[in-house]
Short mmCIF file of C-alpha atoms in Angstrom, two decimals:
data_model
loop_
_atom_site.label_atom_id
_atom_site.label_comp_id
_atom_site.label_asym_id
_atom_site.label_seq_id
_atom_site.Cartn_x
_atom_site.Cartn_y
_atom_site.Cartn_z
CA MET L 28 165.15 178.40 88.27
CA ASP L 29 161.60 179.38 89.21
CA ASP L 30 161.12 181.65 92.22
CA ILE L 31 159.43 178.85 94.17
CA PHE L 32 162.73 176.93 94.18
CA GLN L 33 165.04 179.75 95.25
CA ASP L 34 164.69 179.06 98.98
CA GLU L 35 167.19 176.28 99.68
CA ILE L 36 165.98 174.04 102.49
CA VAL L 37 168.28 171.02 102.26
CA ARG L 38 171.90 171.02 101.12
CA ALA L 39 174.06 167.90 101.09
CA GLU L 40 177.77 168.47 100.66
CA GLY L 41 180.00 165.51 99.80
CA LEU L 42 178.20 162.98 101.98
CA LYS L 43 180.09 159.73 102.42
CA LYS L 44 179.29 156.60 104.39
CA VAL L 45 181.42 153.45 104.69
CA PHE L 46 180.19 150.23 106.31
CA THR L 47 182.29 147.37 107.65
CA LEU L 48 181.09 144.06 106.22
CA SER L 49 180.76 140.94 108.32
CA ARG L 50 181.65 137.58 106.79
CA LYS L 51 177.97 136.89 106.25
CA GLN L 52 177.53 140.23 104.50
CA GLN L 53 180.61 139.53 102.37
CA LYS L 54 178.98 136.31 101.16
CA ILE L 55 175.73 138.13 100.40
CA GLU L 56 177.61 140.86 98.54
CA LYS L 57 179.84 138.23 96.87
CA THR L 58 182.97 140.16 97.75
CA GLY L 59 186.18 139.64 99.66
CA LEU L 60 186.28 143.28 100.70
CA THR L 61 185.73 144.08 104.36
CA ARG L 62 184.42 147.61 103.70
CA LYS L 63 181.68 148.95 101.47
CA VAL L 64 181.32 152.58 100.40
CA ALA L 65 177.54 152.99 100.47
CA VAL L 66 177.50 156.73 99.70
CA ASP L 67 180.46 158.34 97.96
CA GLY L 68 180.71 162.15 97.91
CA LEU L 69 177.02 162.85 97.33
CA SER L 70 175.95 166.49 96.92
CA PHE L 71 172.57 168.00 96.05
CA SER L 72 170.08 170.67 97.16
CA ALA L 73 166.32 170.68 97.71
CA TYR L 74 164.13 173.76 97.84
CA ARG L 75 161.01 174.96 99.57
CA GLY L 76 157.79 173.72 98.03
CA GLU L 77 159.30 171.02 95.86
CA ILE L 78 159.43 167.25 95.85
CA TYR L 79 162.95 166.02 95.15
CA GLY L 80 163.32 162.37 94.17
CA LEU L 81 166.33 160.15 94.70
CA LEU L 82 166.03 157.45 92.06
CA GLY L 83 168.20 154.38 91.92
CA PRO L 84 168.32 150.59 92.13
CA ASN L 85 168.41 148.68 95.39
CA GLY L 86 171.79 149.14 97.04
CA ALA L 87 172.47 152.46 95.34
CA GLY L 88 172.77 154.32 98.65
CA LYS L 89 169.35 156.00 98.77
CA THR L 90 168.30 154.75 102.20
CA THR L 91 171.75 155.43 103.68
CA THR L 92 171.57 159.00 102.36
CA LEU L 93 168.16 159.61 103.90
CA ARG L 94 169.23 158.09 107.21
CA MET L 95 172.17 160.50 107.31
CA LEU L 96 169.93 163.47 106.51
CA SER L 97 167.60 162.39 109.30
CA THR L 98 170.55 162.10 111.76
CA LEU L 99 169.92 158.39 112.35
CA ILE L 100 173.51 157.66 111.30
CA LYS L 101 176.54 159.93 111.04
CA PRO L 102 178.37 160.44 107.75
CA ASP L 103 182.03 159.46 107.55
CA GLY L 104 182.64 162.45 105.33
CA GLY L 105 180.90 165.62 104.25
CA ASP L 106 177.94 167.29 105.93
CA ALA L 107 174.37 168.31 105.21
CA TYR L 108 172.28 171.28 106.29
CA ILE L 109 168.55 171.24 106.98
CA LEU L 110 167.14 174.76 107.24
CA GLY L 111 170.72 175.85 107.91
CA HIS L 112 171.34 173.30 110.69
CA SER L 113 174.26 170.90 110.36
CA ILE L 114 173.42 167.21 110.72
CA LEU L 115 176.81 166.78 112.40
CA LYS L 116 176.87 169.75 114.76
CA GLU L 117 173.14 170.36 115.39
CA PRO L 118 171.37 166.99 115.12
CA ALA L 119 168.70 167.87 117.71
CA MET L 120 167.69 170.99 115.79
CA VAL L 121 167.58 168.97 112.57
CA ARG L 122 165.26 166.41 114.15
CA ASP L 123 162.91 169.19 115.28
CA CYS L 124 162.25 170.27 111.70
CA VAL L 125 162.36 166.89 109.93
CA GLY L 126 159.83 164.11 109.61
CA PHE L 127 161.26 160.73 108.52
CA LEU L 128 159.20 157.86 107.17
CA THR L 129 160.72 154.54 106.21
CA SER L 130 159.28 151.12 105.48
CA GLU L 131 161.98 149.81 107.83
CA LEU L 132 160.30 151.55 110.77
CA LYS L 133 158.88 148.81 112.97
CA LEU L 134 156.23 150.06 115.35
CA GLU L 135 155.93 148.19 118.64
CA ALA L 136 153.14 145.64 118.03
CA PHE L 137 151.80 145.89 121.58
CA PHE L 138 150.91 149.60 121.46
CA THR L 139 147.94 151.29 119.79
CA PRO L 140 148.05 154.12 117.21
CA ASP L 141 146.48 156.42 119.79
CA TYR L 142 149.24 155.74 122.33
CA LEU L 143 152.06 155.97 119.79
CA PHE L 144 150.85 159.29 118.38
CA ASP L 145 150.73 160.79 121.88
CA PHE L 146 154.11 159.29 122.79
CA PHE L 147 155.94 160.69 119.76
CA GLY L 148 154.09 163.98 120.06
CA ALA L 149 155.35 164.36 123.62
CA MET L 150 158.88 163.47 122.47
CA HIS L 151 158.72 166.37 120.02
CA GLY L 152 157.33 168.72 122.66
CA VAL L 153 153.93 169.22 121.00
CA ASP L 154 151.48 170.74 123.49
CA LYS L 155 148.40 168.67 124.41
CA ASP L 156 145.81 170.85 122.68
CA THR L 157 147.76 170.96 119.42
CA LEU L 158 148.45 167.23 119.68
CA ALA L 159 144.76 166.44 120.14
CA SER L 160 143.82 168.62 117.19
CA ARG L 161 146.42 167.06 114.89
CA LYS L 162 145.44 163.57 115.97
CA LYS L 163 141.79 164.21 115.15
CA GLU L 164 142.66 165.68 111.77
CA LEU L 165 145.22 163.07 110.70
CA PHE L 166 143.44 160.02 112.08
CA SER L 167 140.27 161.08 110.25
CA ARG L 168 142.20 161.90 107.06
CA PHE L 169 143.73 158.41 106.90
CA GLY L 170 140.90 156.39 108.41
CA ILE L 171 142.94 155.54 111.49
CA ASP L 172 140.26 156.76 113.90
CA ARG L 173 138.38 153.45 113.67
CA PHE L 174 141.55 151.59 114.62
CA ALA L 175 142.93 154.03 117.18
CA GLN L 176 142.65 151.53 120.04
CA VAL L 177 143.69 148.44 118.06
CA LYS L 178 147.17 147.10 118.73
CA VAL L 179 149.60 147.73 115.89
CA GLY L 180 150.32 144.02 115.63
CA ASP L 181 146.69 143.44 114.60
CA LEU L 182 146.64 146.10 111.86
CA SER L 183 146.98 145.48 108.11
CA THR L 184 150.22 146.39 106.31
CA GLY L 185 148.55 149.41 104.73
CA MET L 186 147.17 150.68 108.03
CA LYS L 187 150.58 150.25 109.70
CA GLN L 188 152.08 152.42 106.94
CA LYS L 189 149.42 155.07 107.50
CA VAL L 190 150.12 155.06 111.24
CA SER L 191 153.85 155.37 110.55
CA LEU L 192 153.13 158.30 108.25
CA VAL L 193 151.06 160.30 110.72
CA ILE L 194 153.59 159.62 113.49
CA SER L 195 156.40 160.93 111.27
CA ILE L 196 154.57 164.26 110.86
CA VAL L 197 153.13 164.54 114.37
CA HIS L 198 155.17 167.73 114.97
CA ASP L 199 154.19 169.33 111.62
CA PRO L 200 157.78 169.46 110.27
CA ASP L 201 158.84 171.73 107.41
CA VAL L 202 160.99 169.02 105.81
CA LEU L 203 159.70 165.53 105.05
CA ILE L 204 162.06 162.67 104.20
CA PHE L 205 160.35 159.56 102.89
CA ASP L 206 162.14 156.31 102.05
CA GLU L 207 160.15 154.25 99.53
CA PRO L 208 156.83 155.63 100.84
CA THR L 209 154.63 153.32 98.74
CA ASN L 210 156.75 150.17 99.04
CA GLY L 211 154.58 147.11 99.66
CA LEU L 212 151.30 149.01 99.66
CA ASP L 213 148.17 148.08 97.74
CA VAL L 214 147.09 150.50 95.00
CA LEU L 215 144.40 152.16 97.13
CA THR L 216 146.68 152.86 100.09
CA ALA L 217 149.49 153.95 97.76
CA LYS L 218 147.18 156.53 96.19
CA VAL L 219 146.20 157.89 99.60
CA VAL L 220 149.89 158.36 100.41
CA THR L 221 150.85 159.94 97.07
CA ASP L 222 147.85 162.29 97.15
CA PHE L 223 148.90 163.40 100.62
CA LEU L 224 152.46 164.05 99.48
CA ALA L 225 151.14 166.30 96.72
CA GLU L 226 148.96 168.05 99.30
CA LEU L 227 151.95 168.63 101.60
CA LYS L 228 153.88 170.10 98.70
CA GLY L 229 150.98 172.48 98.11
CA MET L 230 151.31 173.58 101.73
CA GLY L 231 154.91 174.64 101.04
CA LYS L 232 156.59 171.63 102.63
CA SER L 233 159.91 170.41 101.25
CA ILE L 234 159.89 166.71 100.48
CA ILE L 235 162.74 164.35 99.68
CA LEU L 236 161.77 160.83 98.73
CA SER L 237 163.71 157.82 97.57
CA THR L 238 162.23 155.30 95.19
CA HIS L 239 162.98 152.87 92.41
CA ILE L 240 159.53 153.40 90.86
CA PHE L 241 159.68 155.50 87.70
CA SER L 242 155.97 156.33 87.63
CA LEU L 243 156.10 157.71 91.18
CA VAL L 244 158.88 160.12 90.23
CA GLU L 245 157.08 161.18 87.06
CA LYS L 246 153.86 161.78 89.00
CA LEU L 247 155.24 163.63 92.01
CA CYS L 248 158.76 164.97 91.62
CA ASP L 249 159.85 168.40 90.44
CA ARG L 250 163.47 167.34 90.22
CA VAL L 251 165.26 164.02 90.43
CA GLY L 252 168.75 162.85 91.27
CA VAL L 253 169.82 159.52 89.79
CA ILE L 254 172.05 157.66 92.27
CA ILE L 255 174.19 154.73 91.15
CA ASP L 256 176.80 153.07 93.36
CA GLY L 257 176.51 155.82 95.96
CA LYS L 258 177.25 158.63 93.52
CA MET L 259 175.09 161.25 91.83
CA ALA L 260 175.00 160.17 88.19
CA GLN L 261 172.62 162.82 86.82
CA GLU L 262 170.37 165.47 88.34
CA GLY L 263 167.76 167.93 87.14
CA SER L 264 164.13 168.49 86.27
CA LEU L 265 162.38 165.66 84.45
CA GLN L 266 162.33 167.73 81.27
CA ALA L 267 166.03 168.58 81.48
CA LEU L 268 166.97 165.01 82.37
CA CYS L 269 164.77 163.14 79.91
CA GLY L 270 163.88 165.45 77.06
CA GLU L 271 161.45 163.53 74.86
CA LYS L 272 162.37 160.16 76.39
CA SER L 273 160.64 158.39 79.25
CA LEU L 274 162.32 158.43 82.64
CA GLU L 275 162.74 154.67 82.49
CA GLU L 276 164.49 154.84 79.12
CA ARG L 277 166.75 157.67 80.26
CA PHE L 278 167.60 155.93 83.53
CA PHE L 279 168.84 152.80 81.80
CA GLU L 280 170.87 154.87 79.36
CA ILE L 281 172.62 156.50 82.32
CA TYR L 282 173.00 153.20 84.17
CA HIS L 283 174.50 151.25 81.28
CA SER L 284 176.75 154.16 80.34
CA LEU L 285 178.26 154.24 83.83
CA LYS L 286 178.60 150.49 83.94
CA GLY L 287 180.25 150.44 80.54
CA GLU L 288 177.58 148.14 79.16
CA ILE L 289 176.32 148.11 75.59
CA VAL L 290 172.58 147.71 75.07
#
């Protein structure tokens, strides 16, 4: 392993999460089971200055994994360590060094980007001078400055995603956890986001992102973990994982092999 990846920043050890299914959820899942194992003994590591991708179909457990790493939900088994801090025993310290972006984040429509940036900055204990400087830099970088006083409810989908992004990094965290960061974005906004992720990597940030988009992984990620049914199916660099094949081709080989399907 290259020297750049010898500083372990994130380590997941046997993460497990089980959800109780309501009758409505049972119908949606087409199952008579009352419990669903969303993540089942997942382990992996991410290192300083790399982008680690979690690749899998919808329902594979990617979002649940990232929510556990971000301390939004507690695992039912296992643990994870962010910069040496346990998500179970030291959640507050984990939140101090993590930025979490998800398309599921719903910003209050009544508030403006300016207010929300200041609010979340204060929550993270960012001093006023630093907060003002970061706001100027990030709002200008993403073109939010022209919409700083516009209510979130009146912003476009792309602008809402940009606002969510800058809020998630208001405290300049060392670890960035992004759940489907380009989901639902137009090509121009998606490029702004992916270019920024590459820039953050260049700054030495550690980034974990989940996606089902093969091209995004191929463009950005140093290593990838393929998650199927809550378990780590394969993991490694793109070269080690795919060889001369495309990531899409290799993914479906892995998927059908685990499912026992012949293609």
